[in-house]
GROMACS .gro file of C-alpha atoms in nm:
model
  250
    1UNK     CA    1  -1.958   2.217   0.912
    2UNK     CA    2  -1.724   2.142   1.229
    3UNK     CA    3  -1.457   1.862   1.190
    4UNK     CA    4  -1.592   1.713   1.534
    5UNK     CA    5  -1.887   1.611   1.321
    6UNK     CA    6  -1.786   1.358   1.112
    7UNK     CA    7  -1.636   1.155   1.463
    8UNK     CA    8  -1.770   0.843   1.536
    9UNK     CA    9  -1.815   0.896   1.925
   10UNK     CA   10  -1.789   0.522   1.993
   11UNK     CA   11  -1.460   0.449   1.768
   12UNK     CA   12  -1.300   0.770   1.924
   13UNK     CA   13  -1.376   0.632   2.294
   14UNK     CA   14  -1.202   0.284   2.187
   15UNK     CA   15  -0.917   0.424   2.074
   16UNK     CA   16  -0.832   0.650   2.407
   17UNK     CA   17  -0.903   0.303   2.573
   18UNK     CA   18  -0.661   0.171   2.398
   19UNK     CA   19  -0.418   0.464   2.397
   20UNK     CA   20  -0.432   0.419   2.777
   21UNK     CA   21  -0.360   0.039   2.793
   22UNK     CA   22  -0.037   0.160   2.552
   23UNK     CA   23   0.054   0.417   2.778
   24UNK     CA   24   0.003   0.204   3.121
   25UNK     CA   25   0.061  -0.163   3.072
   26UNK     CA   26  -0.157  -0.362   3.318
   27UNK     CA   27  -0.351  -0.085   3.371
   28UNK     CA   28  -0.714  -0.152   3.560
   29UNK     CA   29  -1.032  -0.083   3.407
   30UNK     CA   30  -1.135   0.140   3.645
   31UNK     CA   31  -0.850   0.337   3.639
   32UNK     CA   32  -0.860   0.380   3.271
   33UNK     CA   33  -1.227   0.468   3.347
   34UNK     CA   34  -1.150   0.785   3.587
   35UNK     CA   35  -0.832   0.932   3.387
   36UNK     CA   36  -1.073   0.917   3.059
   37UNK     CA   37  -1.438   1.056   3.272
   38UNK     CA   38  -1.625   0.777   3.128
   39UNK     CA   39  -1.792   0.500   3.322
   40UNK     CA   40  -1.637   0.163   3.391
   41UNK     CA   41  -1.999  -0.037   3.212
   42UNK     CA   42  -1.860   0.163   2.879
   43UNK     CA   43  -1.548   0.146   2.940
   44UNK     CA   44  -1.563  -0.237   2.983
   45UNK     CA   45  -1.764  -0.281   2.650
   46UNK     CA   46  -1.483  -0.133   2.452
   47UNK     CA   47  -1.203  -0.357   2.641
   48UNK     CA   48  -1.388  -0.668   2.579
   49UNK     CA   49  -1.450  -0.525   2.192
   50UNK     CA   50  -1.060  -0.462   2.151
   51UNK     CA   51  -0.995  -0.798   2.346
   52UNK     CA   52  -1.168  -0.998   2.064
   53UNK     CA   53  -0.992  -0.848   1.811
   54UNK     CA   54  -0.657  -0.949   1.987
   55UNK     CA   55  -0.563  -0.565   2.066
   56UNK     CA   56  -0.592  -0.614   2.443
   57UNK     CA   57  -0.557  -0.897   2.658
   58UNK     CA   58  -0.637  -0.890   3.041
   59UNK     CA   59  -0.354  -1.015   3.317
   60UNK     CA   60  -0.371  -1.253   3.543
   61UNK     CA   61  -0.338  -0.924   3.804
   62UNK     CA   62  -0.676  -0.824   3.644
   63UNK     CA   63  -0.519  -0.584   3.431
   64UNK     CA   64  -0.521  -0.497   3.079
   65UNK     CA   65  -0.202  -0.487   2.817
   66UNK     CA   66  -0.196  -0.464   2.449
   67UNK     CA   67  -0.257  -0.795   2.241
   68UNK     CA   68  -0.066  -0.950   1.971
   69UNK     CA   69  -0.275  -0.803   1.675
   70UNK     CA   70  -0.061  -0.443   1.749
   71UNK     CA   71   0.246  -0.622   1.715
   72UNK     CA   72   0.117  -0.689   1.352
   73UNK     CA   73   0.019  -0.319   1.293
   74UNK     CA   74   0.296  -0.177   1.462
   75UNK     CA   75   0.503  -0.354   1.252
   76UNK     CA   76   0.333  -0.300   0.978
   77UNK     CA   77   0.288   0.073   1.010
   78UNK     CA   78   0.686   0.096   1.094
   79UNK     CA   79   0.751  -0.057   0.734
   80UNK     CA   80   0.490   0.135   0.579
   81UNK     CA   81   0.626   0.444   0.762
   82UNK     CA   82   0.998   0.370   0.694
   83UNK     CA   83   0.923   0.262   0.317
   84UNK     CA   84   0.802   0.602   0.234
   85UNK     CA   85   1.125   0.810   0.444
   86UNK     CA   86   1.405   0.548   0.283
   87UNK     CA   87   1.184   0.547  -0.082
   88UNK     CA   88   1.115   0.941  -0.130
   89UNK     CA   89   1.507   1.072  -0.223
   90UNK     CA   90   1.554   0.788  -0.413
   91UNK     CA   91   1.205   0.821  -0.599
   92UNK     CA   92   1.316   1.208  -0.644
   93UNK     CA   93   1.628   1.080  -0.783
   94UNK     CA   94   1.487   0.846  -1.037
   95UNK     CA   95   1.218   1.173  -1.161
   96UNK     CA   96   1.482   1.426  -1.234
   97UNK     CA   97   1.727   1.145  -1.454
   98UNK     CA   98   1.363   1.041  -1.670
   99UNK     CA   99   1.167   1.401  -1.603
  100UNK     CA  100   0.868   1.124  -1.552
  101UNK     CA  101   0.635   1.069  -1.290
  102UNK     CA  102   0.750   0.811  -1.059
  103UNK     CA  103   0.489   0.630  -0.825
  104UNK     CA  104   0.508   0.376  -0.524
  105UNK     CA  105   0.214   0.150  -0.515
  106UNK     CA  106   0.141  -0.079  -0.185
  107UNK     CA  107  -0.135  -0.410  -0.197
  108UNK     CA  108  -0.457  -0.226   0.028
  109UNK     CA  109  -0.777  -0.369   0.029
  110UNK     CA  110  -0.673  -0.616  -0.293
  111UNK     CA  111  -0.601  -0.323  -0.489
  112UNK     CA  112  -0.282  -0.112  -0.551
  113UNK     CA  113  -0.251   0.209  -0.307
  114UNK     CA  114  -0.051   0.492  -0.393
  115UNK     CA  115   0.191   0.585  -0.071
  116UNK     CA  116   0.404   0.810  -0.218
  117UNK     CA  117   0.482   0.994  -0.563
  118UNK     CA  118   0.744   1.245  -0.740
  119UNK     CA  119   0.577   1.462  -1.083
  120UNK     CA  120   0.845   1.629  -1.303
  121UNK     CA  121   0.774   2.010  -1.356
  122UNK     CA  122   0.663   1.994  -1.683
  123UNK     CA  123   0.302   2.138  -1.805
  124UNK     CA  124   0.256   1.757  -2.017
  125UNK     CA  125   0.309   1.471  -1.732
  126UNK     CA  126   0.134   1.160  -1.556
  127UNK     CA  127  -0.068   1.345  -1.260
  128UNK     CA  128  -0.045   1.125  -0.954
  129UNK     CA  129  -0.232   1.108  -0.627
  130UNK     CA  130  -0.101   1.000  -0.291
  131UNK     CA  131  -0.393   0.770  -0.193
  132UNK     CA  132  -0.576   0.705  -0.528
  133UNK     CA  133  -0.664   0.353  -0.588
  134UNK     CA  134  -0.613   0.113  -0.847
  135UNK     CA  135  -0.690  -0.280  -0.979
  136UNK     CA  136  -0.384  -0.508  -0.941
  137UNK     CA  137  -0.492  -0.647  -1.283
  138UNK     CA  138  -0.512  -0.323  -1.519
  139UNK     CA  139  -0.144  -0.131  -1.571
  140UNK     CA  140   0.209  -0.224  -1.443
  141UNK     CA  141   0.103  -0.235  -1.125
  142UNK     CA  142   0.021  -0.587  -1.174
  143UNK     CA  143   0.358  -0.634  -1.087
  144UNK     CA  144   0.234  -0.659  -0.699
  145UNK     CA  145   0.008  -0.940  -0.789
  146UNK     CA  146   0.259  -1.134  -1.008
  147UNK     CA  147   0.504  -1.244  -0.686
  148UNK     CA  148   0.230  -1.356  -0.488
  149UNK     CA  149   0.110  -1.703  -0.429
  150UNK     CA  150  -0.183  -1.865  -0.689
  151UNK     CA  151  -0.468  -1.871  -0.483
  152UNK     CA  152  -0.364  -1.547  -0.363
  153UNK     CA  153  -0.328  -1.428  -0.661
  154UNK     CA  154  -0.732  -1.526  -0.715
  155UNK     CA  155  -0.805  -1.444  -0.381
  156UNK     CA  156  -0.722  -1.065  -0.482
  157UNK     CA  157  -0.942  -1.058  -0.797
  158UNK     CA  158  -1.295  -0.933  -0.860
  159UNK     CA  159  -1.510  -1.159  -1.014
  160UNK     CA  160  -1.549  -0.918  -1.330
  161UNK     CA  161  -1.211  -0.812  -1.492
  162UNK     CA  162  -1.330  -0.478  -1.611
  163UNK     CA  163  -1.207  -0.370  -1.927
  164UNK     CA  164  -1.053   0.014  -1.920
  165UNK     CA  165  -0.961   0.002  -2.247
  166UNK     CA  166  -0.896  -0.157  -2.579
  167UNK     CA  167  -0.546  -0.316  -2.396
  168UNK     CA  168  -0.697  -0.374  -2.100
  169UNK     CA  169  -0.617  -0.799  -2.028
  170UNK     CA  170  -0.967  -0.928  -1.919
  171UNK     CA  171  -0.932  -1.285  -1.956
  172UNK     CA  172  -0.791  -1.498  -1.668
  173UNK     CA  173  -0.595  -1.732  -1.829
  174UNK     CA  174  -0.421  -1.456  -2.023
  175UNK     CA  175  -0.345  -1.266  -1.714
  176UNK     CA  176  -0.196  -1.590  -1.546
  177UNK     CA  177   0.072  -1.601  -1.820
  178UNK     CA  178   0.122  -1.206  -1.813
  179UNK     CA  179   0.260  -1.225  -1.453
  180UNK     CA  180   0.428  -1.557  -1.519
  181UNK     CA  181   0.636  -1.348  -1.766
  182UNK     CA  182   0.640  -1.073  -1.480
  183UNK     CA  183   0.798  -1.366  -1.251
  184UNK     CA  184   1.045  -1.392  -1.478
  185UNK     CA  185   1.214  -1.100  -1.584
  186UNK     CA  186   1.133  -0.910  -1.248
  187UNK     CA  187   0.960  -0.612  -1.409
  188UNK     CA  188   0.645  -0.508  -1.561
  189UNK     CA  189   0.578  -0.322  -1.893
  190UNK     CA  190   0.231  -0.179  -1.997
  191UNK     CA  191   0.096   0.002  -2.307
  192UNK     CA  192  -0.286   0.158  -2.270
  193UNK     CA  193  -0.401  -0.063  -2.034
  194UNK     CA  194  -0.578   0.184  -1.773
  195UNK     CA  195  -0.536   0.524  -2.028
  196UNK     CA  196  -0.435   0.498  -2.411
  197UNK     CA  197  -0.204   0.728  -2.333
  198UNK     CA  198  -0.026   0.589  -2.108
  199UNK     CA  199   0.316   0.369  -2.088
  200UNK     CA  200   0.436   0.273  -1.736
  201UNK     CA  201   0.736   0.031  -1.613
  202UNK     CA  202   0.733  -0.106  -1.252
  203UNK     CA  203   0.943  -0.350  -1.066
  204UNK     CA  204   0.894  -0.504  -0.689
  205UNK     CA  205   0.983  -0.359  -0.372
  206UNK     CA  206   1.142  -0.613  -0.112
  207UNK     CA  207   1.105  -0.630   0.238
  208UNK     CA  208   1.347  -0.733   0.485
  209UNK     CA  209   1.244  -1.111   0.434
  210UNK     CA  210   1.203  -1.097   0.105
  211UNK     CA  211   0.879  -1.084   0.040
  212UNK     CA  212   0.704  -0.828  -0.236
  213UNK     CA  213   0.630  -0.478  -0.006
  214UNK     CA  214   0.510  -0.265  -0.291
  215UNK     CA  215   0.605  -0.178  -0.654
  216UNK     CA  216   0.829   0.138  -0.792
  217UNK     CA  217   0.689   0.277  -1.133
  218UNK     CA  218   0.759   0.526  -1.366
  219UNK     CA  219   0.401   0.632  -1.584
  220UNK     CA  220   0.490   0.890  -1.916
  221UNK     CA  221   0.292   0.997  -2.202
  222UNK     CA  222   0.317   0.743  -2.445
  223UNK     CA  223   0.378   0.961  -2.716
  224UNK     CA  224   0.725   1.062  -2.617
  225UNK     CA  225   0.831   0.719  -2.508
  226UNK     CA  226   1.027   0.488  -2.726
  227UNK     CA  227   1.115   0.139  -2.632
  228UNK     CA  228   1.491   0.257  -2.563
  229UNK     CA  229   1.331   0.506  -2.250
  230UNK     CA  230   1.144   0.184  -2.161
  231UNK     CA  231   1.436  -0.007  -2.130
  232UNK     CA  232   1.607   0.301  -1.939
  233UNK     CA  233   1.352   0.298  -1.693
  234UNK     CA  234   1.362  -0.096  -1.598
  235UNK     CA  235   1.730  -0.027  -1.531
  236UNK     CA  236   1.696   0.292  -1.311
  237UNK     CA  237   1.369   0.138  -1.144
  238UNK     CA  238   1.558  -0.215  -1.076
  239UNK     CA  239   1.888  -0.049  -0.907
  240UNK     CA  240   1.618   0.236  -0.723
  241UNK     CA  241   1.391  -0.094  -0.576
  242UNK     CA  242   1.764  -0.247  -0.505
  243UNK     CA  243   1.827   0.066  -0.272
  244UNK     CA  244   1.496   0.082  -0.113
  245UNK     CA  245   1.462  -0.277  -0.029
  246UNK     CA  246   1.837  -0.272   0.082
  247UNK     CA  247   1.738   0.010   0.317
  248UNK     CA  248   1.476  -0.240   0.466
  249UNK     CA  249   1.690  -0.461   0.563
  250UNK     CA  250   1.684  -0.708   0.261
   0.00000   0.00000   0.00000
């Protein structure tokens, strides 16, 4: 099966419109309409569809420029995109001192996204997956949900806390006081919750105004992890987030 045959014709057409309104501020619609071979009707139907989303606005010279919801992604994707350069060596850094997997987690969709990852060489490790998907509530990552505001905190929540496993924290109440502690003592600590065999330590990620960008963890077998290597880890984690979030501008 061809690649080509999985596009979405209509999505693809918006986003050359909108490619050429980047590339040409004030830029008339039937301009964009000859350099991209499609009429101006369509062409029109995708400027009004990007104006009401705020990623185009017309001129008063009857022109089009980009709207004020690409500020927000472009500055979000510069974060995102500068996160992962200034986080990577240091990540690599922090997985040759433990030999552990080390993970970087970001809030997507109200659950924790995996943006970035270093796995030790060794056969017996914690395999991790650039884009796998997790719950905020289940496993250190909770860490991400801890520093953000109560009804956010809710807002981020399914209505079922599924349990994973024996550890997993399914009650509300419970989990309120779990990232009250998290609050606290800036870090997160987690024994089974997602896999029995599992022990992971993550701390928040700052962003240039302080705010909670995403969360650093190391995940190890727990079977070869003793409350002195979890202790290690906080400290390596806490001076690694330092780094990254000082590279961010915080």
């Amino acid at each position: 099966m061809q690649e080509n045959s999985f596009l979405v014709q209509s999505v693809d057409t918006a986003i050359s419109v909108l490619m050429a309104v980047a590339k040409t501020p004030d830029v008339r619609l039937s301009d964009i309409a000859r350099n991209l071979g499609e009429t101006k009707p369509r062409v029109l139907r995708m400027l009004r569809t990007l104006e009401h989303r705020g990623m185009v606005q017309k001129t008063q010279k009857g022109g089009f420029r980009l709207g004020n919801t690409i500020i927000v992604l472009g500055t979000a994707a510069s974060t995102q995109v500068d996160l992962v350069r200034i986080a990577s060596p240091i990540m690599e850094d922090v997985g040759q001192k433990v030999n552990e997997t080390v993970q970087l987690r970001i809030i997507d969709n109200s659950e924790a996204l995996c943006i970035a990852k270093f796995e030790p060489s060794r056969d017996l490790r914690v395999h991790a997956m650039i884009g796998r998907r997790r719950p905020l509530y289940a496993g250190s990552r909770k860490v991400l949900l801890a520093f953000l505001p109560p009804q956010v905190q809710q807002q981020m929540l399914p209505e079922k806390l599924d349990r994973f496993t024996q550890r997993t924290t399914t009650d509300r109440s419970r989990l309120a006081a779990q990232l009250q502690a998290v609050r606290k003592t800036g870090h997160c600590i987690t024994r089974g919750e997602v896999s029995e065999q599992i022990v992971s330590v993550a701390v928040p990620v700052l962003a240039f105004d302080g705010s909670v960008i995403a969360a650093l963890n190391i995940a190890a077998p727990a079977f070869r992890t003793q409350e002195d290597d979890l202790r290690r880890f906080t400290t390596l984690l806490k001076d690694a987030a330092q780094q990254i979030s000082k590279g961010l501008g915080w």
